[in-house]
Short mmCIF file of C-alpha atoms in Angstrom, two decimals:
data_model
loop_
_atom_site.label_atom_id
_atom_site.label_comp_id
_atom_site.label_asym_id
_atom_site.label_seq_id
_atom_site.Cartn_x
_atom_site.Cartn_y
_atom_site.Cartn_z
CA MET A 1 68.14 122.00 38.94
CA LEU A 2 69.88 124.95 36.99
CA GLU A 3 71.36 124.91 33.40
CA LEU A 4 74.27 126.69 33.05
CA SER A 5 74.70 129.25 30.02
CA GLN A 6 77.99 129.03 28.25
CA GLU A 7 78.89 132.49 29.61
CA GLN A 8 77.78 130.86 33.51
CA LEU A 9 80.29 128.26 32.84
CA ARG A 10 83.61 129.90 31.38
CA LYS A 11 82.92 132.19 34.25
CA LEU A 12 83.02 129.48 36.55
CA GLN A 13 86.10 128.04 34.80
CA MET A 14 87.83 131.16 35.63
CA ILE A 15 87.48 131.06 38.89
CA GLU A 16 88.61 127.41 39.52
CA LEU A 17 91.69 128.65 37.17
CA GLU A 18 92.22 131.46 39.77
CA LEU A 19 92.11 128.63 42.58
CA LEU A 20 94.50 126.25 40.69
CA GLN A 21 96.73 129.15 40.55
CA GLU A 22 96.79 129.88 44.31
CA ILE A 23 97.57 126.36 44.82
CA ASP A 24 100.68 126.63 42.32
CA ARG A 25 101.61 129.88 44.17
CA ILE A 26 101.71 128.29 47.58
CA CYS A 27 102.92 124.86 46.23
CA ARG A 28 106.06 126.56 44.70
CA LYS A 29 106.80 129.04 47.21
CA HIS A 30 106.88 126.22 50.12
CA ASN A 31 108.40 123.68 48.06
CA ILE A 32 105.26 121.36 48.07
CA HIS A 33 104.63 118.70 45.46
CA TYR A 34 101.59 118.47 43.43
CA ASN A 35 99.57 117.39 40.46
CA ILE A 36 96.64 118.25 38.11
CA ILE A 37 95.20 114.81 37.77
CA ALA A 38 92.22 113.68 36.21
CA GLY A 39 90.03 115.85 33.81
CA THR A 40 92.23 118.96 34.54
CA LEU A 41 95.32 117.17 33.30
CA LEU A 42 93.16 115.35 30.21
CA GLY A 43 92.34 119.26 29.49
CA ALA A 44 95.64 120.16 29.52
CA VAL A 45 96.76 117.75 26.97
CA ARG A 46 93.44 117.30 24.85
CA HIS A 47 92.32 121.02 24.91
CA GLY A 48 95.05 123.14 26.52
CA GLY A 49 92.80 124.00 29.02
CA PHE A 50 89.14 123.27 30.60
CA ILE A 51 87.60 120.52 28.48
CA PRO A 52 84.81 122.78 27.28
CA TRP A 53 81.51 121.42 29.42
CA ASP A 54 83.77 120.64 32.41
CA ASP A 55 82.85 122.48 35.91
CA ASP A 56 85.39 121.66 38.29
CA ALA A 57 89.12 121.01 38.81
CA ASP A 58 91.07 118.37 40.56
CA VAL A 59 95.27 118.51 42.44
CA ALA A 60 96.38 115.50 43.95
CA LEU A 61 99.34 115.65 46.68
CA LEU A 62 100.82 112.59 48.22
CA ARG A 63 100.10 112.37 52.35
CA PRO A 64 103.07 114.17 53.25
CA GLU A 65 102.77 117.10 50.93
CA TYR A 66 98.79 117.41 51.65
CA GLU A 67 99.47 117.56 55.41
CA LYS A 68 102.16 119.96 54.96
CA PHE A 69 100.12 122.22 52.23
CA CYS A 70 96.96 122.19 55.15
CA LYS A 71 99.37 123.36 57.85
CA VAL A 72 100.81 126.22 55.24
CA CYS A 73 97.37 127.28 54.21
CA GLU A 74 97.01 128.30 57.78
CA LEU A 75 99.10 130.83 57.17
CA GLU A 76 100.08 131.55 53.72
CA LEU A 77 96.65 131.23 51.90
CA ASP A 78 95.15 134.75 50.76
CA LYS A 79 92.30 134.67 52.90
CA GLU A 80 90.59 137.98 51.62
CA ARG A 81 89.90 135.66 48.63
CA PHE A 82 89.76 132.09 49.44
CA TYR A 83 88.97 129.80 52.01
CA PHE A 84 90.26 126.22 52.63
CA GLN A 85 87.71 122.98 53.90
CA ASP A 86 88.60 119.16 55.15
CA HIS A 87 86.93 117.01 57.29
CA LYS A 88 89.91 118.32 60.13
CA ASN A 89 88.92 122.13 60.03
CA THR A 90 85.47 122.19 59.03
CA SER A 91 82.32 120.77 61.50
CA GLY A 92 79.66 119.18 59.02
CA TYR A 93 82.25 118.49 55.76
CA ARG A 94 81.96 114.93 54.99
CA TRP A 95 84.52 114.40 52.32
CA GLY A 96 87.55 112.67 52.82
CA TYR A 97 89.97 115.36 50.69
CA GLY A 98 89.79 118.88 50.84
CA LYS A 99 88.20 122.08 49.20
CA LEU A 100 89.65 125.04 48.12
CA ARG A 101 86.82 128.01 47.26
CA ARG A 102 86.50 131.30 46.35
CA LYS A 103 84.91 134.20 48.97
CA ASN A 104 81.85 135.96 48.02
CA THR A 105 80.30 132.83 45.46
CA VAL A 106 78.15 130.40 45.71
CA PHE A 107 78.20 126.88 43.56
CA LEU A 108 75.70 124.71 45.66
CA ARG A 109 75.66 121.14 44.59
CA GLU A 110 72.08 119.50 44.12
CA TYR A 111 70.81 117.56 47.43
CA GLN A 112 73.86 119.40 49.37
CA GLU A 113 71.73 122.64 50.43
CA HIS A 114 71.18 121.57 53.69
CA MET A 115 74.70 121.11 54.75
CA PRO A 116 76.15 123.20 57.73
CA TYR A 117 79.40 124.86 55.82
CA GLU A 118 79.65 127.72 53.10
CA GLN A 119 79.87 126.37 49.65
CA GLY A 120 81.52 128.86 47.39
CA VAL A 121 82.90 128.20 44.15
CA PHE A 122 85.57 125.27 44.79
CA ILE A 123 88.27 122.95 43.58
CA ASP A 124 89.08 119.65 45.01
CA ILE A 125 92.62 119.03 46.53
CA PHE A 126 92.84 114.85 46.76
CA PRO A 127 95.56 113.39 49.12
CA LEU A 128 97.25 110.30 47.88
CA ASP A 129 97.34 107.18 50.61
CA TYR A 130 99.21 104.21 49.85
CA ALA A 131 97.16 100.58 49.16
CA PRO A 132 98.25 97.19 49.42
CA ASN A 133 100.73 95.94 46.85
CA ASN A 134 98.79 92.42 46.82
CA TYR A 135 96.00 92.51 44.71
CA TYR A 136 93.42 90.80 46.75
CA VAL A 137 94.51 92.42 50.04
CA ARG A 138 94.16 95.80 48.21
CA CYS A 139 90.62 94.59 47.20
CA PHE A 140 89.65 94.26 50.88
CA HIS A 141 91.39 97.79 51.59
CA ASN A 142 89.10 99.10 48.43
CA PHE A 143 86.19 97.52 50.58
CA LYS A 144 86.96 99.60 53.54
CA CYS A 145 87.46 102.38 51.31
CA PHE A 146 83.92 102.06 49.92
CA ILE A 147 82.32 101.73 53.53
CA TYR A 148 83.53 105.08 54.80
CA ARG A 149 82.92 106.71 51.46
CA LYS A 150 79.28 105.34 51.76
CA PHE A 151 79.48 106.62 55.38
CA PHE A 152 80.21 110.31 54.46
CA TRP A 153 78.04 110.26 51.34
CA SER A 154 75.25 109.27 53.50
CA GLU A 155 74.19 113.16 55.13
CA VAL A 156 73.81 113.68 51.07
CA GLY A 157 72.38 110.28 50.37
CA LYS A 158 69.67 110.14 52.31
CA ALA A 159 68.17 113.04 50.50
CA ALA A 160 69.47 112.37 46.53
CA ASP A 161 69.50 108.37 46.05
CA LYS A 162 66.83 107.64 43.79
CA LYS A 163 65.33 104.43 45.61
CA LYS A 164 63.47 104.78 49.13
CA PHE A 165 64.87 102.17 50.28
CA MET A 166 68.83 103.22 49.72
CA ARG A 167 67.59 106.62 51.03
CA GLY A 168 66.49 104.71 54.33
CA ILE A 169 69.73 102.97 54.67
CA TYR A 170 71.63 106.32 54.11
CA ARG A 171 69.09 108.04 56.87
CA MET A 172 70.35 105.24 59.20
CA MET A 173 73.98 105.49 58.34
CA SER A 174 73.55 109.35 58.84
CA LYS A 175 73.53 108.79 62.26
CA VAL A 176 76.69 107.71 63.33
CA PRO A 177 78.12 110.50 64.92
CA GLU A 178 80.39 112.34 63.27
CA ILE A 179 83.15 112.52 65.25
CA LYS A 180 83.17 108.75 65.61
CA LEU A 181 83.20 108.46 61.99
CA LYS A 182 85.96 111.34 61.06
CA SER A 183 88.29 109.33 64.27
CA SER A 184 87.82 106.22 62.43
CA PHE A 185 88.51 107.55 59.11
CA ASN A 186 91.51 109.46 60.53
CA ARG A 187 92.95 106.03 61.96
CA PHE A 188 92.45 104.27 58.79
CA VAL A 189 94.35 106.86 56.96
CA LYS A 190 97.21 106.36 59.55
CA LYS A 191 96.91 102.61 59.18
CA SER A 192 97.22 102.88 55.04
CA ASN A 193 100.55 104.93 55.43
CA LYS A 194 101.88 102.51 57.68
CA LYS A 195 104.45 100.57 54.92
CA ARG A 196 105.16 102.49 51.75
CA THR A 197 103.91 100.44 48.57
CA ASN A 198 104.21 101.03 44.56
CA TRP A 199 100.30 101.85 44.85
CA VAL A 200 98.28 104.82 45.97
CA ARG A 201 94.90 106.25 45.80
CA ILE A 202 92.32 108.60 47.11
CA LEU A 203 90.48 107.33 49.79
CA THR A 204 87.08 108.01 49.33
CA PHE A 205 86.70 108.26 45.70
CA PRO A 206 86.21 105.32 42.96
CA THR A 207 89.35 104.04 41.04
CA PRO A 208 89.27 102.66 37.48
CA ASN A 209 89.81 99.23 35.74
CA LYS A 210 89.17 96.96 38.86
CA LYS A 211 92.66 97.87 40.13
CA TYR A 212 91.80 99.75 43.03
CA GLY A 213 94.80 102.43 43.00
CA TYR A 214 97.24 104.08 40.95
CA LEU A 215 101.34 103.44 40.46
CA VAL A 216 102.48 105.87 42.74
CA LYS A 217 105.45 106.58 40.70
CA TRP A 218 102.96 108.38 38.25
CA TYR A 219 102.46 111.11 41.01
CA GLU A 220 106.10 111.85 41.92
CA GLU A 221 107.76 112.58 38.77
CA SER A 222 106.03 115.71 37.59
CA SER A 223 106.68 118.21 34.71
CA ASP A 224 105.25 121.72 34.10
CA ILE A 225 102.43 121.62 31.61
CA VAL A 226 100.30 124.54 30.46
CA PHE A 227 96.51 124.99 31.20
CA GLU A 228 94.42 127.77 30.26
CA GLY A 229 98.19 129.94 29.36
CA VAL A 230 99.66 128.72 32.76
CA ALA A 231 102.16 126.47 33.78
CA PHE A 232 101.32 123.89 36.56
CA SER A 233 102.74 120.84 37.60
CA GLY A 234 101.43 117.75 36.51
CA ILE A 235 102.00 113.76 35.89
CA LYS A 236 104.97 113.64 33.40
CA ASP A 237 103.80 110.11 32.25
CA TYR A 238 100.45 111.35 31.37
CA ASP A 239 99.95 108.87 28.41
CA ALA A 240 100.25 106.05 30.75
CA TYR A 241 98.22 107.82 33.82
CA LEU A 242 95.30 108.97 31.24
CA SER A 243 95.38 105.56 29.42
CA PHE A 244 94.79 104.06 32.59
CA LYS A 245 92.06 106.21 33.88
CA PHE A 246 90.19 107.19 30.45
CA GLY A 247 91.55 104.57 27.77
CA ASN A 248 91.64 106.64 24.54
CA TYR A 249 91.62 109.71 26.19
CA MET A 250 92.22 111.86 22.53
CA GLU A 251 88.87 110.88 21.38
CA LEU A 252 85.55 112.52 22.55
CA PRO A 253 82.88 111.60 24.22
CA PRO A 254 79.35 111.27 22.53
CA LYS A 255 77.63 114.83 23.61
CA GLU A 256 75.23 113.11 25.69
CA ASN A 257 78.29 111.89 28.15
CA ARG A 258 79.40 115.71 28.28
CA LYS A 259 77.72 116.42 31.35
CA VAL A 260 78.02 119.10 34.25
CA HIS A 261 76.98 118.31 37.99
CA PRO A 262 73.58 118.93 38.75
CA VAL A 263 73.66 122.42 40.46
CA SER A 264 70.46 124.58 42.55
CA ASP A 265 72.11 128.16 43.36
CA ILE A 266 75.03 129.62 42.12
CA HIS A 267 76.44 133.15 42.43
CA LEU A 268 79.41 133.96 40.52
CA ILE A 269 81.97 137.20 40.46
#
């Protein structure tokens, strides 16, 4: 595993800022509603930019906006500098959300070296799908989300999991044909969005506090927030959202919890 120097980390963050600006440019031009979320929004509120030890950035869009973004990207994206990946357009890609990447860079996460697609510096672009209003139905929906997440992850988990038994389980799960897994997941996405509810979530990403979703109103009401000197669209009621996700979000975590993702190879520009 490579340990990034402070200089490398800052270079990485500046490339990610470039990626965020490209998303913002496209979305503003085509009236697509997005929000910076999670640690990116927390960084904007608490630090005015990146959390000093953070090595990624996150954006979320409600499903119709996400699909519009994907379509617009085909013609609008600056393809001399960037490329967009998701499970629909990239063979071997096993995440239920998209990644915008910077060309002429390398950012290999540990145990993902064998994945059969280009892996440049990226930011995650999350689609938000509806989750049931009824808590117990939402719990069952969450279980389905968990199963899909593990099947997608199995191609990495068969090498990454610390337990030999689990590596074996993931090895078996990874044998499910990619086309069948993705087709099943696409049907699950469609079914999740049949009915508008008060809750949304990233289907293949865990949620906090055993609520198994986030209030949709948080993502519907946005305002500009300054991040690294640039105005991006962020959740207007960031206090409610960040409190829900992080608790006392203005308090810095202990140093031992200020971790970056394990990386096996990196090339920055």
